[in-house]
XYZ file of C-alpha atoms in Angstrom:
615
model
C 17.632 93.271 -77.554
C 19.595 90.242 -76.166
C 23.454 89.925 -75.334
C 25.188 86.958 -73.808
C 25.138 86.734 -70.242
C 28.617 88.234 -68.769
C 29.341 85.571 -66.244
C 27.357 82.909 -68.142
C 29.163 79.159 -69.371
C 28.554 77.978 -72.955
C 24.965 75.960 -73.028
C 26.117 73.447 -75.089
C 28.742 72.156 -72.800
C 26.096 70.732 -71.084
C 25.322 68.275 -74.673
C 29.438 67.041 -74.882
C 29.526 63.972 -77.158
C 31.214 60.898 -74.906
C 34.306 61.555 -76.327
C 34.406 65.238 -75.724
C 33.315 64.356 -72.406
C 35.953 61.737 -71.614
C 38.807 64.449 -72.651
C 37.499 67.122 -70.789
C 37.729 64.607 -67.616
C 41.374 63.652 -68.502
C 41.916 67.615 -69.038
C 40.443 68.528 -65.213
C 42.901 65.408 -64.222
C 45.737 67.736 -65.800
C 44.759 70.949 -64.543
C 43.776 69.261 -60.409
C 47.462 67.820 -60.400
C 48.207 72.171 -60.663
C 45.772 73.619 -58.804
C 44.815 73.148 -55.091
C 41.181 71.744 -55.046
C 39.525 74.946 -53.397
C 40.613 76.968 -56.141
C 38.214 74.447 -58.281
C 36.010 74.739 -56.437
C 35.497 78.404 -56.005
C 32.374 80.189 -56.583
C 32.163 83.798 -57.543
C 32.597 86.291 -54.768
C 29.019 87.970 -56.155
C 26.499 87.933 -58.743
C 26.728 84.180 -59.415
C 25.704 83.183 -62.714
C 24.473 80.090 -61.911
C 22.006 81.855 -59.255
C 18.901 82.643 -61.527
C 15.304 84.064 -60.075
C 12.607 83.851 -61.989
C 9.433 85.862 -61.238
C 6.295 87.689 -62.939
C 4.593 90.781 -63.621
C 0.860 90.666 -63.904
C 0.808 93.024 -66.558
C 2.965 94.116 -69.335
C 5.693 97.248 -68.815
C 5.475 100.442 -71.136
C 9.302 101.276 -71.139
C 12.799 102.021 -68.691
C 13.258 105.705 -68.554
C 12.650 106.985 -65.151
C 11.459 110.703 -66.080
C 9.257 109.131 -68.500
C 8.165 105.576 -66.834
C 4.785 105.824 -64.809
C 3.571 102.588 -64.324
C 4.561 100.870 -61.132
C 6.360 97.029 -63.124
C 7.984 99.091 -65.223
C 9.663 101.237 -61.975
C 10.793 97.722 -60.682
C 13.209 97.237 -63.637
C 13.704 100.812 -63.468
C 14.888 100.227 -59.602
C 17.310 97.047 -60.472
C 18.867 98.875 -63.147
C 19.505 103.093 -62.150
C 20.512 104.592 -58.789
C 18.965 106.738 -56.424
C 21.087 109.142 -54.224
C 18.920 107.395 -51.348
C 16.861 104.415 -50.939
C 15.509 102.361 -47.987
C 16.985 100.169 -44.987
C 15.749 96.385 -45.977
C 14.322 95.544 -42.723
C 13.704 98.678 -40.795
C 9.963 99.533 -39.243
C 8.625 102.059 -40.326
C 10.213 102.611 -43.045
C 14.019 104.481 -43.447
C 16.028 105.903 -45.492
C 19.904 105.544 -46.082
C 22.505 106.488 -48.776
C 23.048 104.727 -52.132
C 24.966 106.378 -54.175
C 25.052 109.424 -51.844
C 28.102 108.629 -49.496
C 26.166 109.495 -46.340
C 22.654 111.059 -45.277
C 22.458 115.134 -46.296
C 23.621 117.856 -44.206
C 20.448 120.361 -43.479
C 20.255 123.698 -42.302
C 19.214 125.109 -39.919
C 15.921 126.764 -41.460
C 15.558 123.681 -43.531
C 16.191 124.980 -47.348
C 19.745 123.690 -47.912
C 20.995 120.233 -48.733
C 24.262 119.048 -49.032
C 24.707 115.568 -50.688
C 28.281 113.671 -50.700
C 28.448 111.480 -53.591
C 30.537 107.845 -53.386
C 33.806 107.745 -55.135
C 34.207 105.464 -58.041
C 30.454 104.365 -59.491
C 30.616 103.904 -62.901
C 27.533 103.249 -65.751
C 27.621 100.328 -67.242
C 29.064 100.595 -70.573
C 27.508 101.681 -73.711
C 28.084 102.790 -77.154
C 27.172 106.437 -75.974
C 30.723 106.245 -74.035
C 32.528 105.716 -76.974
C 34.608 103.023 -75.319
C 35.610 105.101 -72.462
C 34.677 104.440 -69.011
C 31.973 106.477 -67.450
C 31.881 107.844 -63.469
C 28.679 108.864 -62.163
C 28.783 112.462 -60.965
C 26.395 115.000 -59.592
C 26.193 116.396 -62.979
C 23.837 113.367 -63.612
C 21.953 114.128 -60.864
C 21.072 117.669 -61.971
C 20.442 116.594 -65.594
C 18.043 113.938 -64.555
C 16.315 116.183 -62.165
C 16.036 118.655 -64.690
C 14.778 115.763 -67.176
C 11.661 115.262 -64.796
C 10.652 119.109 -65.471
C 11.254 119.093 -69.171
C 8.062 120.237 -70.583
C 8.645 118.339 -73.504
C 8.826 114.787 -71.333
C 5.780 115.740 -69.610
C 6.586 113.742 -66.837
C 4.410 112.075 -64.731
C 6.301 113.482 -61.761
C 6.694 117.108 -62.067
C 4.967 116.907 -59.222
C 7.780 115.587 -56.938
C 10.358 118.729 -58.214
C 7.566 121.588 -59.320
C 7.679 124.850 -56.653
C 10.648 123.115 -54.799
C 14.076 123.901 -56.189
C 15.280 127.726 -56.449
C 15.158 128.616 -60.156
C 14.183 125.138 -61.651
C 10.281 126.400 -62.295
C 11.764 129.070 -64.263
C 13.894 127.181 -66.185
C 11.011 124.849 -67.548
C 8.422 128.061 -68.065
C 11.315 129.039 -70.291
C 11.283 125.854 -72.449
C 7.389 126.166 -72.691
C 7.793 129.247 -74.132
C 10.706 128.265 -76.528
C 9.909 124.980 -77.013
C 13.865 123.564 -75.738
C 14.926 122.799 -72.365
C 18.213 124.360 -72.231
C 20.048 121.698 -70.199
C 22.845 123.731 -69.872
C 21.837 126.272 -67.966
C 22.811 126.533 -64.148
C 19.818 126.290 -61.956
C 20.894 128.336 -58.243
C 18.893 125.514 -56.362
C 21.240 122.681 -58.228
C 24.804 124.242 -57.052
C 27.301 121.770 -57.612
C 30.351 122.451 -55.743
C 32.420 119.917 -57.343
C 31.822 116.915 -59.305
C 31.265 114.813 -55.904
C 28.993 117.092 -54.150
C 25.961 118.822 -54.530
C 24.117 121.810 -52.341
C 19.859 121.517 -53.192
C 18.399 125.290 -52.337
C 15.058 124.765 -51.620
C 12.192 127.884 -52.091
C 10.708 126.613 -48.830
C 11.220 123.417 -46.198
C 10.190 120.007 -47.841
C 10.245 117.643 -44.911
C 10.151 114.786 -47.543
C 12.521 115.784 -49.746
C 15.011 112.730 -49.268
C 12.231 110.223 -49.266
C 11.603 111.724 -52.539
C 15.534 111.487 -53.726
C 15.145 107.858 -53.026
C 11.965 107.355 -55.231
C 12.635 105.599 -59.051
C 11.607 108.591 -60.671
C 14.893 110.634 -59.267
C 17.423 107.795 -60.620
C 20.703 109.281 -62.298
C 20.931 108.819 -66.130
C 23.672 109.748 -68.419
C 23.146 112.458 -71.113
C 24.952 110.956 -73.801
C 22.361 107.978 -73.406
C 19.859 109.948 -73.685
C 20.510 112.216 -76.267
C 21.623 108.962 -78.364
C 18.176 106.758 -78.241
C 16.116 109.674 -77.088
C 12.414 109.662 -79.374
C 10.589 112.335 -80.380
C 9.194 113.254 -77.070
C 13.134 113.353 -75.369
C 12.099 110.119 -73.515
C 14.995 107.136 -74.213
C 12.386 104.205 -72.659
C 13.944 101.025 -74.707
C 18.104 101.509 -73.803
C 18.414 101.786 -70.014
C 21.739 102.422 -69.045
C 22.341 102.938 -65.108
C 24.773 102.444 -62.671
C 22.609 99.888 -60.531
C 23.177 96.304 -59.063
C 21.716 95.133 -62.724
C 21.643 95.471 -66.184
C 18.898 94.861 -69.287
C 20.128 92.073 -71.266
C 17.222 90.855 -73.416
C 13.895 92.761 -73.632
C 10.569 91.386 -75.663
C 7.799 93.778 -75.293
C 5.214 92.805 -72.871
C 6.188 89.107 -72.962
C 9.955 88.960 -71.045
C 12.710 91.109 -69.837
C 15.949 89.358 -68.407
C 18.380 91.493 -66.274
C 22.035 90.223 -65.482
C 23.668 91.457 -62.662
C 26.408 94.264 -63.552
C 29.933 92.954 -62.691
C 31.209 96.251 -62.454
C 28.823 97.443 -59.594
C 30.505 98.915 -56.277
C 30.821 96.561 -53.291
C 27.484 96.730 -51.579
C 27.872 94.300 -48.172
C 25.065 93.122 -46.654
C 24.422 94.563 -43.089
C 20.998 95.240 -41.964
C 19.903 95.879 -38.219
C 16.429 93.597 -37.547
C 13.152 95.367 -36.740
C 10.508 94.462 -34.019
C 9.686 91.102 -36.801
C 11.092 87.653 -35.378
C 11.703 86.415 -38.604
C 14.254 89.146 -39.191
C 17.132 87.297 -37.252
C 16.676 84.181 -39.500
C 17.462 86.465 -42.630
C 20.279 88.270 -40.928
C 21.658 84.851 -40.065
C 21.402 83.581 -43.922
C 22.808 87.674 -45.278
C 24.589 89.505 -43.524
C 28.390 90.111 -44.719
C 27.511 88.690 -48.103
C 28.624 91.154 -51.283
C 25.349 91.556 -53.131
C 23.665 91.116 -55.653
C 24.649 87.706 -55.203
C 21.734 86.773 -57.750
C 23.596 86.393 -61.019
C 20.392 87.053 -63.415
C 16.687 87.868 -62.789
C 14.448 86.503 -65.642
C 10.875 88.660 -65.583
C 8.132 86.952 -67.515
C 4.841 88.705 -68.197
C 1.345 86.747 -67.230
C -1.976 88.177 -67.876
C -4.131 85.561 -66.647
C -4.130 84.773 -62.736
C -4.590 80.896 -62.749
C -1.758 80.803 -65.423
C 0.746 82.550 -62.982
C -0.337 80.525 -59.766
C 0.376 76.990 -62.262
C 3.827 78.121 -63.024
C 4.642 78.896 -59.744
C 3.121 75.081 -58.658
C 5.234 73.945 -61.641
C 8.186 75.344 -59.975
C 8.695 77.396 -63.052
C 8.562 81.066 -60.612
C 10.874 81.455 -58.002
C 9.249 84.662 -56.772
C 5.139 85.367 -56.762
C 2.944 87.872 -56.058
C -0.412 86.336 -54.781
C -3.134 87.992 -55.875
C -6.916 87.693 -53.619
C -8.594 86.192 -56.084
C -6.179 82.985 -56.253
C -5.414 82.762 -51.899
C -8.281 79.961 -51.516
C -6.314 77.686 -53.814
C -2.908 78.572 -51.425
C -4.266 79.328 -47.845
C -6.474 78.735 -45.212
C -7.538 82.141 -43.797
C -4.377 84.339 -43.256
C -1.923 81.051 -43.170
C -0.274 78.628 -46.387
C -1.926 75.153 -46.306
C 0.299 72.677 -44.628
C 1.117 70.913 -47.712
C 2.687 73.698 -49.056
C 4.663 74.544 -45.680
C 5.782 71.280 -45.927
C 7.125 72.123 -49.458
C 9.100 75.024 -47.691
C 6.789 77.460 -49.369
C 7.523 80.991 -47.997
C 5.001 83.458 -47.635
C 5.587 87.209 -46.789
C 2.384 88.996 -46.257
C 1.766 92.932 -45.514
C -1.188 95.419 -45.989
C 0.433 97.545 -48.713
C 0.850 101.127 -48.508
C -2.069 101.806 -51.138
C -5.106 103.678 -51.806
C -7.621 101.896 -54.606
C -9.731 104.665 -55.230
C -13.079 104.817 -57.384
C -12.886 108.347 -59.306
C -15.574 109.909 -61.551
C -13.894 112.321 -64.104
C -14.557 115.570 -63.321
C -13.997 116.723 -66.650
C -16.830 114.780 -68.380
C -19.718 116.863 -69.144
C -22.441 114.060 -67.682
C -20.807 113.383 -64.614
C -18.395 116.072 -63.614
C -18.669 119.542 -62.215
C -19.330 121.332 -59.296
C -23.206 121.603 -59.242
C -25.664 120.353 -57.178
C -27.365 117.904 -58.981
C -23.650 116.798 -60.320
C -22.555 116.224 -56.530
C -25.742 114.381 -56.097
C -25.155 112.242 -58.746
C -21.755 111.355 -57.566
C -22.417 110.844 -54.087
C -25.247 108.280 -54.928
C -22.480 106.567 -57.250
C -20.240 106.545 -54.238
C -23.126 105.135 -51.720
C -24.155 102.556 -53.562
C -21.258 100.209 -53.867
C -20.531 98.258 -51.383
C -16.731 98.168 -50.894
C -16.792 95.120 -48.347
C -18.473 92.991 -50.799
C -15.768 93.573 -53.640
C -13.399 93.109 -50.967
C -14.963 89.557 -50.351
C -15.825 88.906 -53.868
C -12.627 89.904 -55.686
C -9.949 89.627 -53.568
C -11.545 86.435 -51.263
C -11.139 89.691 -48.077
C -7.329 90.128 -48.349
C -7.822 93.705 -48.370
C -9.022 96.026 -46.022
C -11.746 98.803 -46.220
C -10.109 102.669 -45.846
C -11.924 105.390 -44.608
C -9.511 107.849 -44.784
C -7.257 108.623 -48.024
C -4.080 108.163 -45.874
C -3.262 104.250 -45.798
C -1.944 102.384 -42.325
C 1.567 102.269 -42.576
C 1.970 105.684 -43.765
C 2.766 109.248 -41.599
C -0.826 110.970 -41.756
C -2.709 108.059 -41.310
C -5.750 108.178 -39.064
C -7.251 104.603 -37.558
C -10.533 106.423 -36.171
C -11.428 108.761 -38.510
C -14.729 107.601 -40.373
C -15.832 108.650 -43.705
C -19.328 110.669 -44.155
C -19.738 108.493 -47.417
C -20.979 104.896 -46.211
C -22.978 101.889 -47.842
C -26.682 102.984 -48.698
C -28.285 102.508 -51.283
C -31.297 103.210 -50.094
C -30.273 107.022 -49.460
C -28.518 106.799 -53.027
C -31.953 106.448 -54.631
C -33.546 108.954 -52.664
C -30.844 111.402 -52.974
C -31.170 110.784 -57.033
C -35.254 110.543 -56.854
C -34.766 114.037 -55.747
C -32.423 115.933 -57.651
C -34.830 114.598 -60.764
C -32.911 111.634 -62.395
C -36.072 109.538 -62.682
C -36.191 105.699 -64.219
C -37.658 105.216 -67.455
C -39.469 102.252 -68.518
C -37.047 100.106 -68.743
C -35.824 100.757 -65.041
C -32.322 102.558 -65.637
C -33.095 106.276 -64.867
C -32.475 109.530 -67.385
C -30.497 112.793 -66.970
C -33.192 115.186 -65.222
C -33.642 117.252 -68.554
C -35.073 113.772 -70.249
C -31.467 112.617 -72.161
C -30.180 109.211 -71.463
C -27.389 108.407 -69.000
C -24.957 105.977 -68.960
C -21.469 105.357 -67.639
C -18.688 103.507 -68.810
C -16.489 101.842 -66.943
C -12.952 101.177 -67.833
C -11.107 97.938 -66.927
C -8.053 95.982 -67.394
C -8.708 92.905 -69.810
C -7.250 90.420 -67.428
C -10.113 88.543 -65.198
C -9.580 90.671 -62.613
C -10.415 93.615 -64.228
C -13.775 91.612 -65.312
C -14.675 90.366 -61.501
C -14.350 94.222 -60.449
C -16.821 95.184 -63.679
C -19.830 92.813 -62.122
C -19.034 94.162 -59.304
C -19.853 97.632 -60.386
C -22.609 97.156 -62.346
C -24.242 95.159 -59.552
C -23.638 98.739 -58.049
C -25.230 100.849 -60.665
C -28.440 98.278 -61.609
C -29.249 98.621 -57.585
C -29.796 102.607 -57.763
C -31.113 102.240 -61.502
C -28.026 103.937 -63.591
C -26.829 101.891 -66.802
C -23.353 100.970 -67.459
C -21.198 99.893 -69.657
C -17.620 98.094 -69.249
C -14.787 98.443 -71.624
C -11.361 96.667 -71.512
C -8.280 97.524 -72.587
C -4.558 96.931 -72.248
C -3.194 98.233 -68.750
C -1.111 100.476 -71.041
C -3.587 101.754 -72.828
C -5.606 102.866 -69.875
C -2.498 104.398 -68.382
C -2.336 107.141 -71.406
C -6.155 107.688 -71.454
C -6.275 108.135 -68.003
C -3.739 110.836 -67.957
C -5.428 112.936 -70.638
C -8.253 112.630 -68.677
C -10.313 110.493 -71.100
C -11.812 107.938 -68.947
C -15.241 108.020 -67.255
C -14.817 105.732 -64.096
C -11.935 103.676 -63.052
C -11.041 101.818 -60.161
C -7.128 103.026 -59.609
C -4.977 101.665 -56.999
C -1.967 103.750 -55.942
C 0.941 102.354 -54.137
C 2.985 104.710 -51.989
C 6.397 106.232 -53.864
C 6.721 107.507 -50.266
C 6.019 106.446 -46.999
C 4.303 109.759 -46.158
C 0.485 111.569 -46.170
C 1.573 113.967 -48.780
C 2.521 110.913 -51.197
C -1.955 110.469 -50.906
C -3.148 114.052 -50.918
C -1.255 115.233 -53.944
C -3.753 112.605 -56.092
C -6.424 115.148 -55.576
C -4.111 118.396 -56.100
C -5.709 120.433 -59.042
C -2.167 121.277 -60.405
C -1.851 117.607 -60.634
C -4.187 116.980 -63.457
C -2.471 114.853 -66.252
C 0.451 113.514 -63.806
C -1.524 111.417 -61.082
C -4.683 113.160 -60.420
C -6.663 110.588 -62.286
C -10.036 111.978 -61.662
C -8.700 115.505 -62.857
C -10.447 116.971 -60.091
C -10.076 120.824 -59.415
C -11.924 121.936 -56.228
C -10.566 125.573 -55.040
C -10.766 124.847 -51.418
C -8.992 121.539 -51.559
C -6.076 122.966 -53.390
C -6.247 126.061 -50.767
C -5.554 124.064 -48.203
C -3.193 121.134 -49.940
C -0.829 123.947 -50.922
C -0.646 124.982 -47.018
C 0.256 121.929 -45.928
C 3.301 121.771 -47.868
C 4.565 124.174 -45.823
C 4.086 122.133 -42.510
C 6.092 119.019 -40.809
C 4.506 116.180 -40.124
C 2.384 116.669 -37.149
C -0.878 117.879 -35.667
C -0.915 120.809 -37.716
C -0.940 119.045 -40.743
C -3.023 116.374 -39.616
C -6.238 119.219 -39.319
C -5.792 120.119 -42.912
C -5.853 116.876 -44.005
C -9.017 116.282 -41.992
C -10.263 119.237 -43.420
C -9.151 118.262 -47.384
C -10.643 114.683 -46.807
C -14.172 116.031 -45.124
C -14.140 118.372 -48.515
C -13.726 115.206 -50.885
C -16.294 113.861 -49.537
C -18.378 116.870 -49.719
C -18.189 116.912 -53.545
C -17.550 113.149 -54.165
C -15.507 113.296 -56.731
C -14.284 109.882 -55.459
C -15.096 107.320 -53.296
C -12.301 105.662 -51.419
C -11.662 101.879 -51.272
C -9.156 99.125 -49.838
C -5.458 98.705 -49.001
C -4.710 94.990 -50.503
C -2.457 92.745 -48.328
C 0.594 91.896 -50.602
C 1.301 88.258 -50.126
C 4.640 86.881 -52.237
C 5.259 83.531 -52.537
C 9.192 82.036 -53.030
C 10.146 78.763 -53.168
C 12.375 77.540 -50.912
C 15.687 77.904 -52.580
C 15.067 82.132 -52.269
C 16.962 82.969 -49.192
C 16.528 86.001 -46.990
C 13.205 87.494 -48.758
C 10.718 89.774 -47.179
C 8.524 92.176 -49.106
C 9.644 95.615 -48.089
C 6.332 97.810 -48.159
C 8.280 100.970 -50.547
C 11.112 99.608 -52.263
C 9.500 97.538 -55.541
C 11.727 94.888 -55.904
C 13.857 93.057 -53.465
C 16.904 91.430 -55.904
C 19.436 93.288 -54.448
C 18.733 91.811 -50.864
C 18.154 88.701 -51.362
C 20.111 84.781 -52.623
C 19.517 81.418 -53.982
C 20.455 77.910 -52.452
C 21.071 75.934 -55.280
C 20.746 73.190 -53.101
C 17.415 73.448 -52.204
């Protein structure tokens, strides 16, 4: 799809013959004799055409509907383009929340169950044939069909998860359409009450301490039911003709090669005013931002590159405005944690965090070989887990911007624990002894058998981009060093995505970056009830899920911090998993970006941020 840029001047006025050149001067000669010279020179208030960043995704999107969208580039455009009822300060630490299109933060009850959300005046979708030429205000309407969207069984959302047991009478409603096979979307949920088309009362069947962080996550975005029920395919999902009320809009889409956004000229003042956090570097920013309408980026142009070294030359090439800098390439960039001092002297930026992730190694527990509850399954596992060495991959793959976890809970994130230490360590020593015993002897040819004689193998999957390769030697350096054979395939990150959630794949390594700054965001990935939504591993262990399903019911605290002790000690028990690294996020911008700074939740930054065009 591709439509002319809104704001955007005629190209070819740039190729005037001399003659078309020489009237045009006599004609601004004419029009400067009428008009006083600011007025010539006056640049749009917002979203300035002329103000174009460029950036990449490492891997190609699968599609822009946020009830159906699971993959985390894919989310970003879904972020630019839909609104949240809540998203995040810019510059805050930690991490917090504030309205978007909600007019203010909720009203809560007293016990905790009821939330009352205003909704701002006057937000309207951009338009769309769906309309039928009329003009379209968001309402809380959209709000309930979109949450009721995510439950659809139909969908089969990847985040059920974030709505499922919550909301009084929405469970019912979607064991309904599993029986019938239709959602009825016009039903009236008692835990959706709108009061009027501006405001709307959330029941809740019990407290959810997180439930705003999770209004303000992608997947809770308002869409429009005439858009959906217009391009919707076969499985309700409408992932090719976004249609939001955001700061942008989707102008020109080729699949897994480029999407370009423009911003939407009809988008409600947003003025930039942001309070600094503890960071010095925050008062430059608010000196360059605040009181500025935004977006003041007129279009974002999004250009998919597999290969690392190809994205790091553009970016030299001063073809990227805006790059993600991945471990493998930092040697070429920095020395140690710091940009060489050729490229500060550019006015290269850098803004570097530990991200709010979990890469976790998972052996389905689903596969007849290596999952299960048994002993000589656990043992199997658990040597897996202690043989690879997660420093060295660290070191190897990412050149150590990463750092080692212990505990499922990453820094950065409520829950997390900075001295708890894992039972499952390094040894590979005790992985072949542990094997040795529970009768998975080697064969002549050194790689050992199943302990009933029949061979045994693993395959690991990997993305097909070098990365994904580096991380395969890796692993089989692993596996060769306690005597197990393995075999890598590669496939498209998209590809992977779907196999993984029909829990098809043997061993993956799968990063997960927090949708909320909060413990429960990392213990749902090992939530039975999860399976096929973002328990990768499709693990099921009865005492885990015992105790995961109790500390819903808790705030944030001591209390919940034993159970999670207690969930993590029983992972590690069965090793179903073994856990791995944070990465440091390090983006690069040239020096024409203004005000950037990698905010460690929100996935894109376009709304916040500007572009000196003369620099």
């Amino acid at each position: 799809m591709k439509l002319p840029h809104p704001f955007q001047r005629d190209k070819s006025a740039r190729t005037l013959s001399r003659t078309g050149m020489a009237l045009c001067l006599a004609l601004a000669g004419l029009i400067s004799s009428a008009l006083p010279l600011q007025a010539l020179a006056a640049k749009p208030e917002f979203a300035d055409p002329d103000k174009v960043l460029r950036t990449i995704f490492p891997v190609a999107e699968t599609g822009f509907d946020p009830a159906a969208t699971r993959d985390l580039y894919s989310n970003a455009i879904n972020e630019a383009i839909f609104e949240r009822l809540f998203t995040y300060d810019y510059l805050a630490s930690p991490a917090k929340i504030i309205p978007e299109a909600a007019e203010s933060m909720p009203e809560i009850s007293a016990d905790g169950k009821t939330y009352t959300i205003k909704l701002k005046k006057g937000i309207y979708f951009t338009p769309d044939a769906a309309f039928n030429g009329k003009k379209r205000e968001l309402t809380v309407d959209d709000y309930v069909y979109s949450f009721k969207r995510i439950m659809d069984p139909k969908i089969a959302s990847s985040h059920v998860w974030l709505l499922e047991d919550k909301i009084t009478g929405l469970d019912q409603l979607a064991a309904q359409a599993k029986k019938s096979g239709k959602f009825d979307y016009s039903a009236k949920v008692p835990g959706l009450e709108v009061i009027d088309k501006y405001t709307l009362r959330i029941h809740l069947t019990r407290p959810d301490f997180n439930l705003p962080m999770i209004l303000a996550y992608t997947a809770m975005s308002a869409v429009a039911r005439e858009v959906i029920e217009k391009y919707q395919d076969v499985q309700g999902a409408a992932m090719a003709n976004p249609v939001g009320t955001g700061a942008f809009k989707l102008i020109e889409w080729v699949r897994g090669s480029k999407m370009v956004l423009d911003a939407n000229p009809d988008y409600h003042t947003n003025i930039w005013d942001f309070q600094p956090s503890s960071d010095p570097n925050d008062q430059k920013i608010i000196a360059a931002m605040k009181g500025k309408r935004m977006p003041q980026i007129g279009r974002v142009i999004v250009n998919v590159i597999l290969e690392d070294q190809s994205r790091l030359l553009a970016f030299q090439k001063d073809e990227i405005d805006l790059f993600q800098l991945y471990g493998g390439l930092a040697p070429q960039v920095l020395n140690g944690p710091d940009l060489k001092p050729e490229l500060v002297k550019r006015g290269i930026q850098m803004s570097r965090i530990v991200d709010p992730e979990l890469t976790v190694y998972y052996w389905n527990m689903q596969d007849p070989v290596f999952g299960g509850l048994s002993k000589e399954k656990i043992a199997l596992r658990r040597a897996m887990a202690m043989a690879h060495n997660v420093e060295e991959e660290i070191r190897i793959v990412d050149n150590g911007h990463a750092i080692p976890l212990q505990y499922p809970i990453p820094p950065g994130v409520v829950g997390h624990d900075p001295n708890y230490k894992s039972s499952i360590q390094y040894n590979p020593a005790a992985a072949n002894a542990l094997l040795d015993k529970f009768g998975y002897k080697k064969d002549k040819d050194g790689y050992r058998t199943m302990p009933d004689g029949s061979p045994l193998e693993i395959v690991h999957t990997a993305q097909t981009e070098s990365r994904g390769h580096l991380q395969a030697e890796v692993w089989k350096k692993s596996y060769d060093g306690i005597g197990i054979r393995m075999r890598a395939e590669f496939r498209p990150f998209a590809e992977i995505l779907k196999a993984e959630k029909q829990c098809q794949l043997m061993q993956r390594i799968s990063p997960w970056i927090a949708d909320y700054p909060d413990g429960d965001n990392f213990m749902q990935l090992f939530y039975g009830k999860n399976i096929h939504m973002n328990n990768n591993g499709c693990v099921t262990i009865p005492e885990y899920d015992k105790l995961y399903e109790q500390s819903q019911k808790l705030a944030p605290g001591p209390e919940r911090d034993l159970l999670y002790h207690k969930m993590t000690r029983i992972m590690e028990l069965y090793a179903a998993q073994r856990l791995g690294y944070a990465r440091h996020r390090m983006m690069l911008a040239q020096p024409r970006v203004v005000g950037y700074k990698k905010h460690p939740i929100m996935h894109i930054e376009w709304m916040q941020i500007d572009i000196d065009q003369n620099k």
